[in-house]
Tab-separated table of C-alpha atoms in Angstrom:
chain	number	residue	atom	x	y	z
R	1	UNK	CA	0.000	0.000	0.000
R	2	UNK	CA	1.208	3.457	-0.871
R	3	UNK	CA	2.320	5.696	2.015
R	4	UNK	CA	0.754	9.156	2.191
R	5	UNK	CA	3.228	11.826	3.144
R	6	UNK	CA	1.540	14.838	4.711
R	7	UNK	CA	2.892	18.328	5.121
R	8	UNK	CA	3.905	19.661	8.501
R	9	UNK	CA	1.131	20.673	10.980
R	10	UNK	CA	-1.667	19.780	8.542
R	11	UNK	CA	-3.843	18.208	11.261
R	12	UNK	CA	-5.095	21.323	13.033
R	13	UNK	CA	-5.426	23.777	10.174
R	14	UNK	CA	-8.289	23.776	7.678
R	15	UNK	CA	-6.615	26.074	5.152
R	16	UNK	CA	-3.630	23.771	4.670
R	17	UNK	CA	-4.219	21.268	1.897
R	18	UNK	CA	-3.560	17.621	2.674
R	19	UNK	CA	-0.557	17.101	0.410
R	20	UNK	CA	3.204	17.018	0.672
R	21	UNK	CA	5.204	20.221	0.957
R	22	UNK	CA	8.892	20.089	1.772
R	23	UNK	CA	9.645	21.483	5.271
R	24	UNK	CA	12.084	24.399	5.004
R	25	UNK	CA	12.087	25.921	8.476
R	26	UNK	CA	15.293	26.289	10.455
R	27	UNK	CA	13.893	24.560	13.545
R	28	UNK	CA	11.627	22.135	11.708
R	29	UNK	CA	11.701	18.722	13.362
R	30	UNK	CA	10.304	17.129	10.208
R	31	UNK	CA	13.172	18.517	8.106
R	32	UNK	CA	15.668	17.261	10.656
R	33	UNK	CA	14.000	13.794	10.630
R	34	UNK	CA	13.552	13.752	14.406
R	35	UNK	CA	11.975	10.674	15.979
R	36	UNK	CA	8.294	10.938	16.839
R	37	UNK	CA	7.515	13.143	13.861
R	38	UNK	CA	6.125	12.327	10.433
R	39	UNK	CA	8.190	10.577	7.805
R	40	UNK	CA	9.802	12.504	5.008
R	41	UNK	CA	9.765	10.958	1.524
R	42	UNK	CA	13.102	9.559	0.440
R	43	UNK	CA	14.593	6.660	-1.511
R	44	UNK	CA	13.172	3.360	-0.280
R	45	UNK	CA	9.587	4.550	0.123
R	46	UNK	CA	8.576	3.457	-3.358
R	47	UNK	CA	5.163	1.765	-3.579
R	48	UNK	CA	4.969	-2.015	-3.840
R	49	UNK	CA	5.255	-3.730	-7.211
R	50	UNK	CA	1.733	-5.117	-7.154
R	51	UNK	CA	0.366	-1.606	-6.536
R	52	UNK	CA	2.481	-0.129	-9.333
R	53	UNK	CA	1.384	-2.729	-11.860
R	54	UNK	CA	-2.321	-2.501	-11.173
R	55	UNK	CA	-3.799	-0.382	-13.888
R	56	UNK	CA	-6.855	1.577	-12.898
R	57	UNK	CA	-8.646	3.639	-15.484
R	58	UNK	CA	-11.118	6.457	-14.986
R	59	UNK	CA	-14.432	5.702	-16.688
R	60	UNK	CA	-16.726	8.457	-17.917
R	61	UNK	CA	-18.643	6.464	-20.549
R	62	UNK	CA	-19.308	2.872	-21.606
R	63	UNK	CA	-16.727	3.213	-24.396
R	64	UNK	CA	-13.978	3.669	-21.782
R	65	UNK	CA	-14.552	0.098	-20.549
R	66	UNK	CA	-12.961	-1.350	-23.708
R	67	UNK	CA	-9.516	-0.102	-22.609
R	68	UNK	CA	-9.875	-1.156	-18.958
R	69	UNK	CA	-7.868	-4.223	-17.904
R	70	UNK	CA	-8.178	-4.910	-14.166
R	71	UNK	CA	-9.938	-2.222	-12.181
R	72	UNK	CA	-11.868	0.967	-12.886
R	73	UNK	CA	-12.815	4.181	-11.131
R	74	UNK	CA	-16.179	5.741	-11.959
R	75	UNK	CA	-16.140	9.467	-12.604
R	76	UNK	CA	-17.961	11.570	-10.023
R	77	UNK	CA	-19.609	13.527	-12.850
R	78	UNK	CA	-21.656	10.502	-13.944
R	79	UNK	CA	-25.393	10.458	-13.417
R	80	UNK	CA	-27.203	7.504	-11.901
R	81	UNK	CA	-28.554	6.035	-15.162
R	82	UNK	CA	-25.158	6.019	-16.902
R	83	UNK	CA	-23.507	4.733	-13.740
R	84	UNK	CA	-25.909	1.778	-13.667
R	85	UNK	CA	-25.214	0.952	-17.329
R	86	UNK	CA	-21.457	1.088	-16.764
R	87	UNK	CA	-21.653	-1.044	-13.606
R	88	UNK	CA	-23.722	-3.670	-15.396
R	89	UNK	CA	-21.224	-3.839	-18.269
R	90	UNK	CA	-18.265	-3.894	-15.845
R	91	UNK	CA	-19.741	-6.847	-13.970
R	92	UNK	CA	-20.136	-8.684	-17.301
R	93	UNK	CA	-16.476	-7.983	-18.130
R	94	UNK	CA	-15.490	-8.978	-14.554
R	95	UNK	CA	-13.773	-5.669	-13.826
R	96	UNK	CA	-13.225	-4.512	-10.262
R	97	UNK	CA	-14.911	-1.183	-9.459
R	98	UNK	CA	-12.850	0.593	-6.816
R	99	UNK	CA	-15.214	3.364	-5.734
R	100	UNK	CA	-18.440	1.312	-5.435
R	101	UNK	CA	-18.824	-1.236	-2.662
R	102	UNK	CA	-21.112	-4.143	-3.505
R	103	UNK	CA	-21.866	-3.501	-7.174
R	104	UNK	CA	-24.894	-5.820	-7.328
R	105	UNK	CA	-26.416	-4.351	-4.157
R	106	UNK	CA	-25.813	-0.809	-5.431
R	107	UNK	CA	-27.547	-1.594	-8.730
R	108	UNK	CA	-30.503	-3.172	-6.925
R	109	UNK	CA	-30.948	-0.305	-4.440
R	110	UNK	CA	-30.609	2.409	-7.061
R	111	UNK	CA	-33.160	0.729	-9.359
R	112	UNK	CA	-35.592	0.532	-6.441
R	113	UNK	CA	-35.012	4.238	-5.748
R	114	UNK	CA	-35.666	5.091	-9.401
R	115	UNK	CA	-38.935	3.134	-9.392
R	116	UNK	CA	-39.966	4.796	-6.142
R	117	UNK	CA	-39.250	8.266	-7.574
R	118	UNK	CA	-41.213	7.458	-10.736
R	119	UNK	CA	-44.259	6.365	-8.730
R	120	UNK	CA	-44.026	9.495	-6.560
R	121	UNK	CA	-43.834	11.692	-9.670
R	122	UNK	CA	-46.908	10.004	-11.154
R	123	UNK	CA	-48.779	10.497	-7.884
R	124	UNK	CA	-47.720	14.162	-7.822
R	125	UNK	CA	-48.928	14.678	-11.408
R	126	UNK	CA	-52.319	13.122	-10.589
R	127	UNK	CA	-52.635	15.397	-7.554
R	128	UNK	CA	-51.761	18.425	-9.720
R	129	UNK	CA	-54.438	17.510	-12.260
R	130	UNK	CA	-57.021	17.056	-9.505
R	131	UNK	CA	-56.151	20.399	-7.934
R	132	UNK	CA	-56.327	22.151	-11.338
R	133	UNK	CA	-59.743	20.604	-11.999
R	134	UNK	CA	-60.927	21.672	-8.549
R	135	UNK	CA	-59.686	25.224	-9.143
R	136	UNK	CA	-61.440	25.296	-12.513
R	137	UNK	CA	-64.720	24.094	-10.919
R	138	UNK	CA	-64.445	26.707	-8.178
R	139	UNK	CA	-63.805	29.394	-10.792
R	140	UNK	CA	-66.898	28.268	-12.758
R	141	UNK	CA	-69.027	28.372	-9.604
R	142	UNK	CA	-67.799	31.855	-8.737
R	143	UNK	CA	-68.519	33.043	-12.313
R	144	UNK	CA	-72.061	31.637	-12.121
R	145	UNK	CA	-72.642	33.374	-8.782
R	146	UNK	CA	-71.384	36.675	-10.211
R	147	UNK	CA	-73.648	36.297	-13.255
R	148	UNK	CA	-76.643	35.622	-11.006
R	149	UNK	CA	-75.787	38.680	-8.902
R	150	UNK	CA	-75.524	40.863	-11.999
R	151	UNK	CA	-78.875	39.501	-13.261
R	152	UNK	CA	-80.510	40.316	-9.913
R	153	UNK	CA	-78.938	43.799	-9.881
R	154	UNK	CA	-80.110	44.479	-13.453
R	155	UNK	CA	-83.613	43.228	-12.575
R	156	UNK	CA	-83.731	45.464	-9.475
R	157	UNK	CA	-82.587	48.515	-11.446
R	158	UNK	CA	-85.313	47.931	-14.021
R	159	UNK	CA	-87.983	47.925	-11.301
């Protein structure tokens, strides 16, 4: 597994990015390689051979799966529908997906969520139609009442 080297005093400060920056301070314990402090990258900290050989490829479309050999990473910009298609194809090709745990479970849960959303949308549309019809009926009733009032007023004026 690859070692992550962090910059000095990154733990307590939000503004410092979590990445390596060479310590340059005069009194820096990290620069002086003092015991009890973080490790500084140097020769001998190379990642293991098995980690170096594993080829992971970033997948943004189904066409990217043709070049993938062992494992893939799904792009965060993918939508749910495309992600499901890619996961299905990846499971057929027996590729390991690194950023999805339990591919089959994920596919099942997300399909259930999609069906649930569809049924909710249909229910919402039906409710909208009903409310529009009710509003239209109420408007018709109010128009009829106004017409009757105007008829009565006209009849009273004529008398």
